[in-house]
Coordinates of C-alpha atoms and ligand atoms in Angstrom, one line a residue:
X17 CA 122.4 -10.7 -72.7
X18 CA 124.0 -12.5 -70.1
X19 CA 122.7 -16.8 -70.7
X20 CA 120.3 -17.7 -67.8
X21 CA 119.7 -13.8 -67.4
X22 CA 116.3 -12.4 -66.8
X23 CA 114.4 -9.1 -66.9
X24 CA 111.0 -8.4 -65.2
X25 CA 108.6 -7.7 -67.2
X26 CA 106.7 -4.7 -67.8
X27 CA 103.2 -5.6 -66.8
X28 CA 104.6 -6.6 -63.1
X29 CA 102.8 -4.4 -60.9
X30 CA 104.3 -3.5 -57.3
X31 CA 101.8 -2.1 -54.9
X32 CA 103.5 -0.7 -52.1
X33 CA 101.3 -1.5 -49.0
X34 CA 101.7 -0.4 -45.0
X35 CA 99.5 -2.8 -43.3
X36 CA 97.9 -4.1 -46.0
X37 CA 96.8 -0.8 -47.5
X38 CA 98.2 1.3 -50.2
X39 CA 100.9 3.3 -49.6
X40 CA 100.0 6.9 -49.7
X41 CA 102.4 9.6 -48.2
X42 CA 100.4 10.6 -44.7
X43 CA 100.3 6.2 -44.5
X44 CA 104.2 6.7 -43.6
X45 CA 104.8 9.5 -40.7
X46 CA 104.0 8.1 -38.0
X47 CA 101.6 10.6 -36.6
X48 CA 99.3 11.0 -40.1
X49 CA 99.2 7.3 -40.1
X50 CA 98.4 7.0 -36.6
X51 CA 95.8 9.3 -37.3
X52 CA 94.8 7.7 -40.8
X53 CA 94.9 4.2 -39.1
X54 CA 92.1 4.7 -36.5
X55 CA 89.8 7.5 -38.4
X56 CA 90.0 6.3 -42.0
X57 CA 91.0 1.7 -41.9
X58 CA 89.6 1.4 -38.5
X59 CA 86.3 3.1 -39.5
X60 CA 85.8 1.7 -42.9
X61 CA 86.7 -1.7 -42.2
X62 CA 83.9 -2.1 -39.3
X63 CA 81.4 -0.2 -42.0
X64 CA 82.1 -3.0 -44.2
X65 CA 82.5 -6.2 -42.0
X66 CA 78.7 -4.5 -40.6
X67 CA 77.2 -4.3 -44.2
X68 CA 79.7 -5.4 -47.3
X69 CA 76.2 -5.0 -49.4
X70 CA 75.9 -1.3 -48.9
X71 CA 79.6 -1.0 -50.0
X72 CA 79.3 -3.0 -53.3
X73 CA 76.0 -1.2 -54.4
X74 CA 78.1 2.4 -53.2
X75 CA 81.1 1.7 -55.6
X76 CA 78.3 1.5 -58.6
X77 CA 77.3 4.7 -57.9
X78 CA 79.0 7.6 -59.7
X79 CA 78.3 9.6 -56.6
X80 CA 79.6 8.0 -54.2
X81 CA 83.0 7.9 -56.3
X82 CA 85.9 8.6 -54.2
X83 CA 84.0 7.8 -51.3
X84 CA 84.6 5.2 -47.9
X85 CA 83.9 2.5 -49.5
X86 CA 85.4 -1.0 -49.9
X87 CA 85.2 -2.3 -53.9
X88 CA 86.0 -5.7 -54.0
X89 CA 84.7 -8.6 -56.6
X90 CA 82.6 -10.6 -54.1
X91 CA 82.3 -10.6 -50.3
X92 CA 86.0 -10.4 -48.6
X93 CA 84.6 -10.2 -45.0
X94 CA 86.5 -12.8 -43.6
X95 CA 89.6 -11.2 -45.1
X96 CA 88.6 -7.6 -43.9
X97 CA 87.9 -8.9 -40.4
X98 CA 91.4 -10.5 -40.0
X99 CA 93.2 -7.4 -41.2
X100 CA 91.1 -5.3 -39.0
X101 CA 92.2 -8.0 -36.1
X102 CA 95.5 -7.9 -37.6
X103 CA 95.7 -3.9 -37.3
X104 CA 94.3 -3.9 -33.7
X105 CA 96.9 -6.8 -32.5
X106 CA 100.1 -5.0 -34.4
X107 CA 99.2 -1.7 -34.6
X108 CA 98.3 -1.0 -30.8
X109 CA 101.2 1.2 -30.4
X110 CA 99.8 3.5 -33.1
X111 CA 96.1 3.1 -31.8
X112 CA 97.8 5.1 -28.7
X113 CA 99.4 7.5 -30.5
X114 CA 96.5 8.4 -32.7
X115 CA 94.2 8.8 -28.9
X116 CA 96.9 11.0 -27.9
X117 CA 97.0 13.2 -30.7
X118 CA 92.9 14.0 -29.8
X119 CA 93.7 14.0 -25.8
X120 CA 96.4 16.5 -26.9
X121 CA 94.6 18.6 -28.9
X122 CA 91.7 18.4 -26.2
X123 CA 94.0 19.3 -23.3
X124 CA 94.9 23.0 -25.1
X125 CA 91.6 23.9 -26.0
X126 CA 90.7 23.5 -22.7
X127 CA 93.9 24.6 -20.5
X128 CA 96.2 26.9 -23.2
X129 CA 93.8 29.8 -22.6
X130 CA 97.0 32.5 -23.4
X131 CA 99.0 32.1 -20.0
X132 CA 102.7 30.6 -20.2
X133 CA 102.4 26.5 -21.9
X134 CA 105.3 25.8 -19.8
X135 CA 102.8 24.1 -16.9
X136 CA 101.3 21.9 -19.6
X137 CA 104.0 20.1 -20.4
X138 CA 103.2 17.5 -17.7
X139 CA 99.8 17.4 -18.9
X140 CA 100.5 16.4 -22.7
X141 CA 100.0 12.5 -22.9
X142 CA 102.5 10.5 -21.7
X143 CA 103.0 8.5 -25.4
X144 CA 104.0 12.2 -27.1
X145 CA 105.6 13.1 -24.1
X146 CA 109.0 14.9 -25.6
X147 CA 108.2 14.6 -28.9
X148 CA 106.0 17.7 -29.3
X149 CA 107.1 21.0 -28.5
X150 CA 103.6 23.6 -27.1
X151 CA 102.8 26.7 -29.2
X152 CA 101.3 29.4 -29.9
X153 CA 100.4 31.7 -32.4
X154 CA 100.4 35.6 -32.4
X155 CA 96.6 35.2 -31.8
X156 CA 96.9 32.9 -28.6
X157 CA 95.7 30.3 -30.6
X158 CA 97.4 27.0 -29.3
X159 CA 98.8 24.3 -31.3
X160 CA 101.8 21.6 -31.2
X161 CA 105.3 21.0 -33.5
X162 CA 105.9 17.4 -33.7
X163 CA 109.3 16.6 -33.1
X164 CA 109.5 14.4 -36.6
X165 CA 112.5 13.1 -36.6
X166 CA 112.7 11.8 -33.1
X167 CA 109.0 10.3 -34.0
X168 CA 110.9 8.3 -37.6
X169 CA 113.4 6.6 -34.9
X170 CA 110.7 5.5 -32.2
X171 CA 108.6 2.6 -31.8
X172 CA 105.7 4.3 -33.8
X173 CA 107.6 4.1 -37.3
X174 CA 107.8 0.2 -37.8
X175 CA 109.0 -0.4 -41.2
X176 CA 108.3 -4.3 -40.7
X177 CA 104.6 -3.3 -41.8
X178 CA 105.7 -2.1 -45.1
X179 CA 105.8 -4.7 -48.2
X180 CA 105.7 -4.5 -51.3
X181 CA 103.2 -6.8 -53.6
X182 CA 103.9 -8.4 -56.8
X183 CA 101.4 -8.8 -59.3
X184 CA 100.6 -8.6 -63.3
X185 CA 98.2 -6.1 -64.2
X186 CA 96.3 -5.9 -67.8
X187 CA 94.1 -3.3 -67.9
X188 CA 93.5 0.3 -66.0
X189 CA 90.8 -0.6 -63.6
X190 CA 91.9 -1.0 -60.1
X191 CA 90.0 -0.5 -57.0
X192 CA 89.9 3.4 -54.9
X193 CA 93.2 2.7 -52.9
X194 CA 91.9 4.9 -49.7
X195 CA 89.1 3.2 -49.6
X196 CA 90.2 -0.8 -50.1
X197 CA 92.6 -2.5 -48.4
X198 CA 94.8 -4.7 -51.1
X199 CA 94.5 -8.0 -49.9
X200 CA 96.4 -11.3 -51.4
X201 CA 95.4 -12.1 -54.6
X202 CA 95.8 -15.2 -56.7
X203 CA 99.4 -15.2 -58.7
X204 CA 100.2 -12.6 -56.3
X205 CA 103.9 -12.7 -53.8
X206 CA 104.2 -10.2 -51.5
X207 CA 107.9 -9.1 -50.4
X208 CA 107.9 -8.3 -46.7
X209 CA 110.4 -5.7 -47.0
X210 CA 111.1 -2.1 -45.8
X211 CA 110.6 0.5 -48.6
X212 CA 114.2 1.5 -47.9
X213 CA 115.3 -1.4 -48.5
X214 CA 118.3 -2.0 -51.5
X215 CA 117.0 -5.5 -52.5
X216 CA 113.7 -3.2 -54.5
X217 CA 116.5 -1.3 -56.3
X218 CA 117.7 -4.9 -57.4
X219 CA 114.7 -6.2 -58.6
X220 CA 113.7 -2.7 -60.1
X221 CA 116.9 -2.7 -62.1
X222 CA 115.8 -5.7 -64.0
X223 CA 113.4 -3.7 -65.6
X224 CA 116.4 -2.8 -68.1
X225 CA 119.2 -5.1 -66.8
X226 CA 118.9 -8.7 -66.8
X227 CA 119.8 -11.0 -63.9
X228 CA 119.9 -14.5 -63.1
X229 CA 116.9 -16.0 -61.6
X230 CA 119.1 -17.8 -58.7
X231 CA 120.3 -14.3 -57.6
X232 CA 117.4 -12.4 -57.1
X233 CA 115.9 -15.4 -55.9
X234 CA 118.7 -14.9 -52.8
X235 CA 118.1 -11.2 -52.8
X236 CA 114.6 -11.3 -52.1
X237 CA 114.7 -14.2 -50.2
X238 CA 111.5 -16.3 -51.3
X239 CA 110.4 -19.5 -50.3
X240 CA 110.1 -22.2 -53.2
X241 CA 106.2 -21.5 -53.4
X242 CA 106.7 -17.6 -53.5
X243 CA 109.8 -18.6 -56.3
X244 CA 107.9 -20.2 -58.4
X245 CA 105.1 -17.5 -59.0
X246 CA 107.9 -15.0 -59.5
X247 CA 109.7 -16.7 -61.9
X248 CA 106.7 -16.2 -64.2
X249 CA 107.0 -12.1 -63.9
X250 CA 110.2 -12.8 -65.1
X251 CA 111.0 -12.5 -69.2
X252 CA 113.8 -13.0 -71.5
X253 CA 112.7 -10.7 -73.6
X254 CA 114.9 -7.3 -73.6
X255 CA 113.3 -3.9 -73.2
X256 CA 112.7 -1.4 -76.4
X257 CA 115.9 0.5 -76.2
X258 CA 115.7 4.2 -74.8
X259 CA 116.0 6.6 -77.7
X260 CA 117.4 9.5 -75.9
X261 CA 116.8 13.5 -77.3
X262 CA 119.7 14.4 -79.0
X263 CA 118.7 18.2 -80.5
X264 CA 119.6 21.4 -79.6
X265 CA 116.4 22.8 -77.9
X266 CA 114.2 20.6 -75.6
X267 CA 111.6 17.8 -75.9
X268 CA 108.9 17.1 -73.3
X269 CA 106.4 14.3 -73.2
X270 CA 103.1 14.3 -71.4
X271 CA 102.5 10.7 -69.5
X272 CA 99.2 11.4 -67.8
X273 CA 98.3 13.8 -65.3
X274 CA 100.7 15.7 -63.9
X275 CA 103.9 13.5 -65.4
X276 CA 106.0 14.8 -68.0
X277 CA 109.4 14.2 -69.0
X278 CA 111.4 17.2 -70.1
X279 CA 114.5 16.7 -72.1
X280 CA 117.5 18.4 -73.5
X281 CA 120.7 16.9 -74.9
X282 CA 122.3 17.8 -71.2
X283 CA 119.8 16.7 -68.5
X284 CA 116.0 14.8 -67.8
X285 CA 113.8 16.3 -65.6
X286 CA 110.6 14.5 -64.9
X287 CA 107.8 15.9 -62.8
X288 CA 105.0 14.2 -59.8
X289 CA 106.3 10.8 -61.4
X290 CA 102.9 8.5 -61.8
X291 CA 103.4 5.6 -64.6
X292 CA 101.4 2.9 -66.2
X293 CA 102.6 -0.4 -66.7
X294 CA 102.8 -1.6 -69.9
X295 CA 99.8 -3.5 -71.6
X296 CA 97.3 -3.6 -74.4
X297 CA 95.0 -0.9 -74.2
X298 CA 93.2 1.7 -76.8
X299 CA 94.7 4.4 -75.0
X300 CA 98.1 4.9 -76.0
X301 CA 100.7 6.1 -73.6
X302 CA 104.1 6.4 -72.4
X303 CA 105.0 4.1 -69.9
X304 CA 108.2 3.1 -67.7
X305 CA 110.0 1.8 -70.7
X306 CA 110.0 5.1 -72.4
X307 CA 112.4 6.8 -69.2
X308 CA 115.9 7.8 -69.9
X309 CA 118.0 5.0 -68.0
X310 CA 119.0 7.7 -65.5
X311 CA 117.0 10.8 -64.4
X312 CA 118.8 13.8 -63.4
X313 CA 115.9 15.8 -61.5
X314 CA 112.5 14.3 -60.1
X315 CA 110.4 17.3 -59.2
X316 CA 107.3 16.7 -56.8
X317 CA 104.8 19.6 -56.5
X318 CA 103.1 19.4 -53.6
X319 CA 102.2 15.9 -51.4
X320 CA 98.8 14.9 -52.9
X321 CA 98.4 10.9 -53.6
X322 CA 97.9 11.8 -57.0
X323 CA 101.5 13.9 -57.6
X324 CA 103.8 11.6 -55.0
X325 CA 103.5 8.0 -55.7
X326 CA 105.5 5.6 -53.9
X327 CA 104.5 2.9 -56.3
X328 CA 106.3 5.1 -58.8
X329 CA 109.1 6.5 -57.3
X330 CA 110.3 3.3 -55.5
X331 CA 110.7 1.7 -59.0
X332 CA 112.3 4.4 -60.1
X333 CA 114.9 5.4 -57.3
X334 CA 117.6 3.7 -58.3
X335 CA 117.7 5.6 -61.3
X336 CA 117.4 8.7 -60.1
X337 CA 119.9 11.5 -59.2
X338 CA 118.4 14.4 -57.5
X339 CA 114.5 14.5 -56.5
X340 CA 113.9 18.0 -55.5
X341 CA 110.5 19.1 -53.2
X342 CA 109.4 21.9 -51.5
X343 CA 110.9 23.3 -48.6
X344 CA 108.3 22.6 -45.5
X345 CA 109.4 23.2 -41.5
X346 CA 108.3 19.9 -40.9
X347 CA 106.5 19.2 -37.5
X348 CA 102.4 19.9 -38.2
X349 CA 100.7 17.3 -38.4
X350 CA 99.1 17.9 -41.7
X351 CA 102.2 19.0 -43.3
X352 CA 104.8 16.2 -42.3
X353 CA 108.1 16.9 -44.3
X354 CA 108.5 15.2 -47.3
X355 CA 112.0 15.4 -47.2
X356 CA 112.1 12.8 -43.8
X357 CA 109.3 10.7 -45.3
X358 CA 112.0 10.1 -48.8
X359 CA 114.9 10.0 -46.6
X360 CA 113.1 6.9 -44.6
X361 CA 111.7 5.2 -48.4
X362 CA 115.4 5.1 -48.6
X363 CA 115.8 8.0 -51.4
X364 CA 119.1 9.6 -51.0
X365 CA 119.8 13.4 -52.4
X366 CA 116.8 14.9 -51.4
X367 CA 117.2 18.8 -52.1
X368 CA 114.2 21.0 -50.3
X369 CA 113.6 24.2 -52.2
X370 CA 112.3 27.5 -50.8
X371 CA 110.1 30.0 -53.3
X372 CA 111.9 31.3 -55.1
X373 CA 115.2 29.4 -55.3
X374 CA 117.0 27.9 -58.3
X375 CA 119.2 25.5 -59.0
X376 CA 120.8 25.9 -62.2
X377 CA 122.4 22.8 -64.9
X378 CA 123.5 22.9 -68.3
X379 CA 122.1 25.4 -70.3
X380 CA 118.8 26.2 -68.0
X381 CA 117.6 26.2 -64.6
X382 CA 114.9 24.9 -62.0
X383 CA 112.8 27.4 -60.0
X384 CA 110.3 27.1 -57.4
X385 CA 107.8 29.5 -57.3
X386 CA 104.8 29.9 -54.8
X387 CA 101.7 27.8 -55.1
X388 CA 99.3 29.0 -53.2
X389 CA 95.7 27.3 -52.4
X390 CA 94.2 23.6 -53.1
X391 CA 94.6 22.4 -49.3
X392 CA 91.4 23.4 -47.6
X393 CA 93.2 26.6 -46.1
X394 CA 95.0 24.4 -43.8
X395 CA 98.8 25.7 -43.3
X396 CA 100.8 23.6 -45.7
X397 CA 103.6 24.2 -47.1
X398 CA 104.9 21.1 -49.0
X399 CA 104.0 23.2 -52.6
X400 CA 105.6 24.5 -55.0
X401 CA 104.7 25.1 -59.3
X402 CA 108.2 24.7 -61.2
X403 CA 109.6 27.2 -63.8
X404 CA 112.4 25.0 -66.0
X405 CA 114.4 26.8 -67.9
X406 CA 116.0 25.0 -70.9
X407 CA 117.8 25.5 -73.8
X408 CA 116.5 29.5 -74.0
X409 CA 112.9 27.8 -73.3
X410 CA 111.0 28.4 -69.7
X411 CA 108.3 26.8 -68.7
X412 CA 106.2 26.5 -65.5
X413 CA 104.4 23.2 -64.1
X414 CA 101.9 25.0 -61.7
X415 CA 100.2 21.6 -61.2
X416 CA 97.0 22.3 -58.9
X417 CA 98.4 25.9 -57.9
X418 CA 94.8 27.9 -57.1
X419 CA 95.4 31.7 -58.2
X420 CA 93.2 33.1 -55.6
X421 CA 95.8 35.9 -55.5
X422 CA 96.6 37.3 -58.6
X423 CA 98.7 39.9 -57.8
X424 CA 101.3 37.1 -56.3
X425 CA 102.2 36.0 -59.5
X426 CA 102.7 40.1 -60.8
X427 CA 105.1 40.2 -57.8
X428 CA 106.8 36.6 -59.4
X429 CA 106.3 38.2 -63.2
X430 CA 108.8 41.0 -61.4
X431 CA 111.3 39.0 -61.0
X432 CA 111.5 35.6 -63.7
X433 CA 109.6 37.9 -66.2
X434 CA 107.5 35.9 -69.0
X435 CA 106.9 31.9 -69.6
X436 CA 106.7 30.6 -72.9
X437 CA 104.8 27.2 -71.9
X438 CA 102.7 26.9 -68.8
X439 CA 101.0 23.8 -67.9
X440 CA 97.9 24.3 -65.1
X441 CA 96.1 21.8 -64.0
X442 CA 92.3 23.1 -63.5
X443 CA 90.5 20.4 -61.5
X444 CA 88.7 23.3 -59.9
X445 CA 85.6 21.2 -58.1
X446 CA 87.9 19.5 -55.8
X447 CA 87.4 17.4 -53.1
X448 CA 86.3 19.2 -49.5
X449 CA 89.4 19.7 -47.2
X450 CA 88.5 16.6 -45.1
X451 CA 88.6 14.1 -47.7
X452 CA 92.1 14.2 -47.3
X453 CA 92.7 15.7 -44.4
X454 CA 89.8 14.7 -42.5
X455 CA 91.3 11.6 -39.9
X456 CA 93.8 14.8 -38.6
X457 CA 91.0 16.5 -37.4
X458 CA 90.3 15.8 -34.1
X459 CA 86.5 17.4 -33.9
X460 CA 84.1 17.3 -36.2
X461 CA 83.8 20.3 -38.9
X462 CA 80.5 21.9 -40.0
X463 CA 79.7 19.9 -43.2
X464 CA 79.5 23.0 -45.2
X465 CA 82.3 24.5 -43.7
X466 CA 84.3 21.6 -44.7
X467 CA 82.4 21.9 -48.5
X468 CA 83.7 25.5 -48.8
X469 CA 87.2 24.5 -48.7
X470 CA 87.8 22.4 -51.2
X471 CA 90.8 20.8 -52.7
X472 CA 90.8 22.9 -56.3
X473 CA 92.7 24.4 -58.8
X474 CA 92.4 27.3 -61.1
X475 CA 88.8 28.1 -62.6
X476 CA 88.6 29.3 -65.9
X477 CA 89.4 33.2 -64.5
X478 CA 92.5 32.4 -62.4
X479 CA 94.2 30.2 -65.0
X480 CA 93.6 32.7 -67.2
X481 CA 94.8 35.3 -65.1
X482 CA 98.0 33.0 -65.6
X483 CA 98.3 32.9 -69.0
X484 CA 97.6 37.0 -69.6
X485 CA 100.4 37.4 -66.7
X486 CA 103.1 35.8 -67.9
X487 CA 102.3 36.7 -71.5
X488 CA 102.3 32.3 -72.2
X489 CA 102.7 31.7 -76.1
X490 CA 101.4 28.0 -75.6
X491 CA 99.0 26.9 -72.4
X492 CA 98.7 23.1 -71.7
X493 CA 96.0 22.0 -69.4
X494 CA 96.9 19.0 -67.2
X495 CA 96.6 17.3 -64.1
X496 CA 92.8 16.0 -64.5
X497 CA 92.9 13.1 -63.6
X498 CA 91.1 11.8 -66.1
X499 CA 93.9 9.0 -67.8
X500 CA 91.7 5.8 -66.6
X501 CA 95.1 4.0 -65.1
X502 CA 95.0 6.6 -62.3
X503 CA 91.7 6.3 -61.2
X504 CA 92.9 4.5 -58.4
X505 CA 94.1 7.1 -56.9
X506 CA 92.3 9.9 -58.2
X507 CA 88.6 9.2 -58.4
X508 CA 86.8 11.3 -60.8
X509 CA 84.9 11.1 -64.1
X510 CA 84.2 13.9 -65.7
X511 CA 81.4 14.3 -68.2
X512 CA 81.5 17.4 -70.8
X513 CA 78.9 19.8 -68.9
X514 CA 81.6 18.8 -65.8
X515 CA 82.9 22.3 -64.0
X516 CA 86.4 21.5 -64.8
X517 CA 85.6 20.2 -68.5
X518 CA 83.4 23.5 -69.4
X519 CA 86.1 26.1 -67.7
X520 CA 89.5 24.4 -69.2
X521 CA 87.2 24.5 -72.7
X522 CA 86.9 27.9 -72.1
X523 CA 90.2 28.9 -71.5
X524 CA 91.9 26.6 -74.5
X525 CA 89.5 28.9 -76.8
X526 CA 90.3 32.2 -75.0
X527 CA 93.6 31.2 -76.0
X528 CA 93.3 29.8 -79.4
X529 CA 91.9 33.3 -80.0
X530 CA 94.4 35.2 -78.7
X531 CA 97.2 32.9 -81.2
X532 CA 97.6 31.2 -78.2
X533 CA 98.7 27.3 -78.8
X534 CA 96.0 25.4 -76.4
X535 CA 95.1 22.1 -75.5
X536 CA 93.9 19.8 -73.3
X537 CA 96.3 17.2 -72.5
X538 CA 95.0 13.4 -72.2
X539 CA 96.9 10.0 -72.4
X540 CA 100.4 10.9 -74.0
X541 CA 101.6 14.0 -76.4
X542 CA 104.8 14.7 -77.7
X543 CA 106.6 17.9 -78.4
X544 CA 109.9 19.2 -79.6
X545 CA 111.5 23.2 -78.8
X546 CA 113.2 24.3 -80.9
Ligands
FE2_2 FE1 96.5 18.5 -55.3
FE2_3 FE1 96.1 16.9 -58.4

């Protein structure tokens, strides 16, 4: 190592914020954030600055996990009412856009009755004004196509509100990040800087290569006060060396949910990146120190919080080569593409993959295949399960794919034939739609409409309608959310007589009868192909 030279150390935590509140994917197009701003912050900032009791007893109810409400050690109400102040002063222009989006949607209910649109052009508000484009569908149902790109490059997309804050972290718990805004914290420096910006590729490099303090002092531009808190993220001490795989089949390793690392001699593919930090804890795990120094493929499944991190990915982006994600049109509202949100975090080859395309490497391949289900029915099409191909080996990642159809995946059997390994995630209570997607929705939704379309995976029968399909010798249950470091931004505990406990037990024994190799996957696992 270089004298004078510094790493950052592995418990340094960098919470990517827009405004002061983490940020999740719909936080970043303009329109879902908009949206998100006024009928999610907006709301549960005024619920909390009104009563902060009722939200400290909520977050100690297991019932109410997941829910709007703020979790904070102690009363931050001074500190909530100045970022709700804050918001209203900087935000106004988004405030606007977000009342549009409901005048909008009023105005066609009302006037798009199944005559020409052409008249109500002059009628959309003036703030969307060229940036939507009037539609219909083949049932006279009206609806709107944002023009994203145009909206990226207009005064509603203001990277100045995007930061990044620097913190060390030493144990799992962390407060619900839709819920609670992340506001300074002792020890803490925040880097007002875009998410695109090069200077968080600097500082992530010294995760594995050292640099002088004085440098990335200059690069990030602190102040003497801001300086001297970051010099103590800083170490001397060098990273555990990356042991890469070396064999002649493959070797994947499970890092908590839906992350795992798949390896051959020739190429790393790592799937819906999420990552602890480093620190003492009784769960053992991999962490960002056990990542090849360069990753050729990230794949993302679909554009849930809990399977696109920007916390991750942004820490990782300089090191990787391709990040592949579902093909989408772009332009609904609750479907923004995730290629244009990358592009503006500053990731550069972004590929977009239809079902059923491939991209082959060395000795394998990558294929997306359909996922249907898991967003409240709503039309979205950022989703895809991957089938890897490596070394003679195939597997498929279906993530949260619901099989309410079986008979898609004998039409997919048709054509990539069996899978050897298939990893399914079976969260099947899920969340209803609206917890998610409810600030897009721009009237009110029947409660138990909203509860009948829910946010869940396979069940017991349509996981195992996956396994008897594609004739699976070994069946790896993920995605749970139950690793305690991502609670955060999943929200659940599950318990053993819990509906997603009780069906994935079922299917790991239907299996393990069958000569099946099943488990449960929790905290890290290893395993070589031959
Ligand atoms: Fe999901
Ligand atoms: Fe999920």
């Amino acid at each position: 190592m270089k004298n004078g030279s510094y790493f950052l150390r592995s418990n340094v935590m960098a919470e990517p914020l827009v405004d002061g509140w983490y940020a999740w994917a719909h936080l970043i197009p303009p329109a879902t954030a908009a949206r998100n701003l006024t009928e999610r912050h907006l709301k549960i900032m005024d619920s909390y600055i009104e009563s902060p009791e009722t939200h400290a007893a909520a977050v100690k109810n297991p019932a109410l996990l997941g829910g709007p409400f703020m979790d904070f050690k102690g009363s931050r109400v001074e500190d909530v009412k100045q970022l709700r102040q804050r918001t209203l002063h900087c935000r106004s222009k988004l405030v606007e856009l977000s009342r549009a989006l409901e005048k909008l949607d009023e105005m066609l209910r009302l006037r798009a009755t199944g005559y020409s649109l052409e008249s109500l052009y002059a009628e959309v508000p003036p703030e969307l004004q060229g940036y939507v484009e009037l539609v219909y569908d083949l049932n006279n149902q009206p609806s709107f196509r944002l023009i994203e790109p145009l909206l990226y490059k207009s005064s509603y997309y203001d990277p100045s509100m995007q930061s990044v804050m620097l913190s060390e972290i030493s144990q799992d718990d962390r407060p619900f990040v839709l819920s609670t805004p992340s506001l300074e914290k002792d020890g803490s420096v925040r880097l007002n800087l875009p998410f695109a910006s090069d200077q968080l590729d600097a500082l992530f490099r010294m995760k594995h290569t050292p640099s002088p303090f004085e440098s990335i002092r200059e690069e990030l531009n602190l102040n003497d006060e801001d300086a001297q808190r970051f010099r103590s993220f800083l170490t001397t001490e060098k990273p555990r060396p990356y042991a890469k795989y070396q064999g002649p089949g493959a070797r994947w390793r499970y890092f908590g949910h839906a992350c795992i690392l798949l390896e051959t001699a020739g190429v790393s593919v790592l799937l819906d990146p999420v990552l602890s930090y480093t620190y003492e804890s009784d769960i053992s795990r991999y962490t960002y120190e056990d990542l090849p120094p360069v990753i050729d493929y990230v794949l993302i499944t679909h554009n849930h919080q809990d399977h696109i991190l920007f916390e991750t990915l942004l820490q990782l982006r300089h090191r990787i080569r391709n990040i592949v994600v579902p093909r989408n049109g772009g332009g609904s509202l609750q479907d923004p593409s995730l290629r244009l949100l990358l592009k503006q975090c500053g990731f550069r080859n972004i590929i977009e993959l239809a079902e059923m395309e491939e991209i082959p490497f060395e000795r394998g391949s990558l294929m997306s295949l359909p996922f249907m289900g898991e967003h409240g029915d709503l039309n979205v099409q950022t989703k895809a399960a991957w089938r890897l191909e490596a070394n003679g080996h195939t597997l498929l990642f279906a993530a949260d794919s619901c099989n309410i159809c079986p008979q898609l995946y004998e039409h997919v059997h048709r054509e990539i034939g069996d899978i050897d390994v298939l990893f399914v995630g079976m969260e099947c209570n899920g969340a209803p739609m609206s917890w998610i997607y409810g600030p897009l929705l721009t009237q009110r939704i029947d409660r138990q409409k909203d509860h009948s379309r829910r946010l869940a995976g396979s069940d017991y029968d349509r996981a195992r309608a996956l396994v008897d399909q594609f004739g699976c010798k070994e069946v790896y249950v993920y995605a749970m959310g139950q690793e305690p470091w991502l609670n955060y931004v999943m929200s659940v505990k599950y318990t053993e007589t819990s509906k997603p406990i009780v069906h994935s037990n079922r299917l790991i024994e239907y299996c393990q009868n069958r000569g099946i190799i099943a488990e449960r996957l929790f905290g890290e696992r290893e395993i070589l192909l031959p």
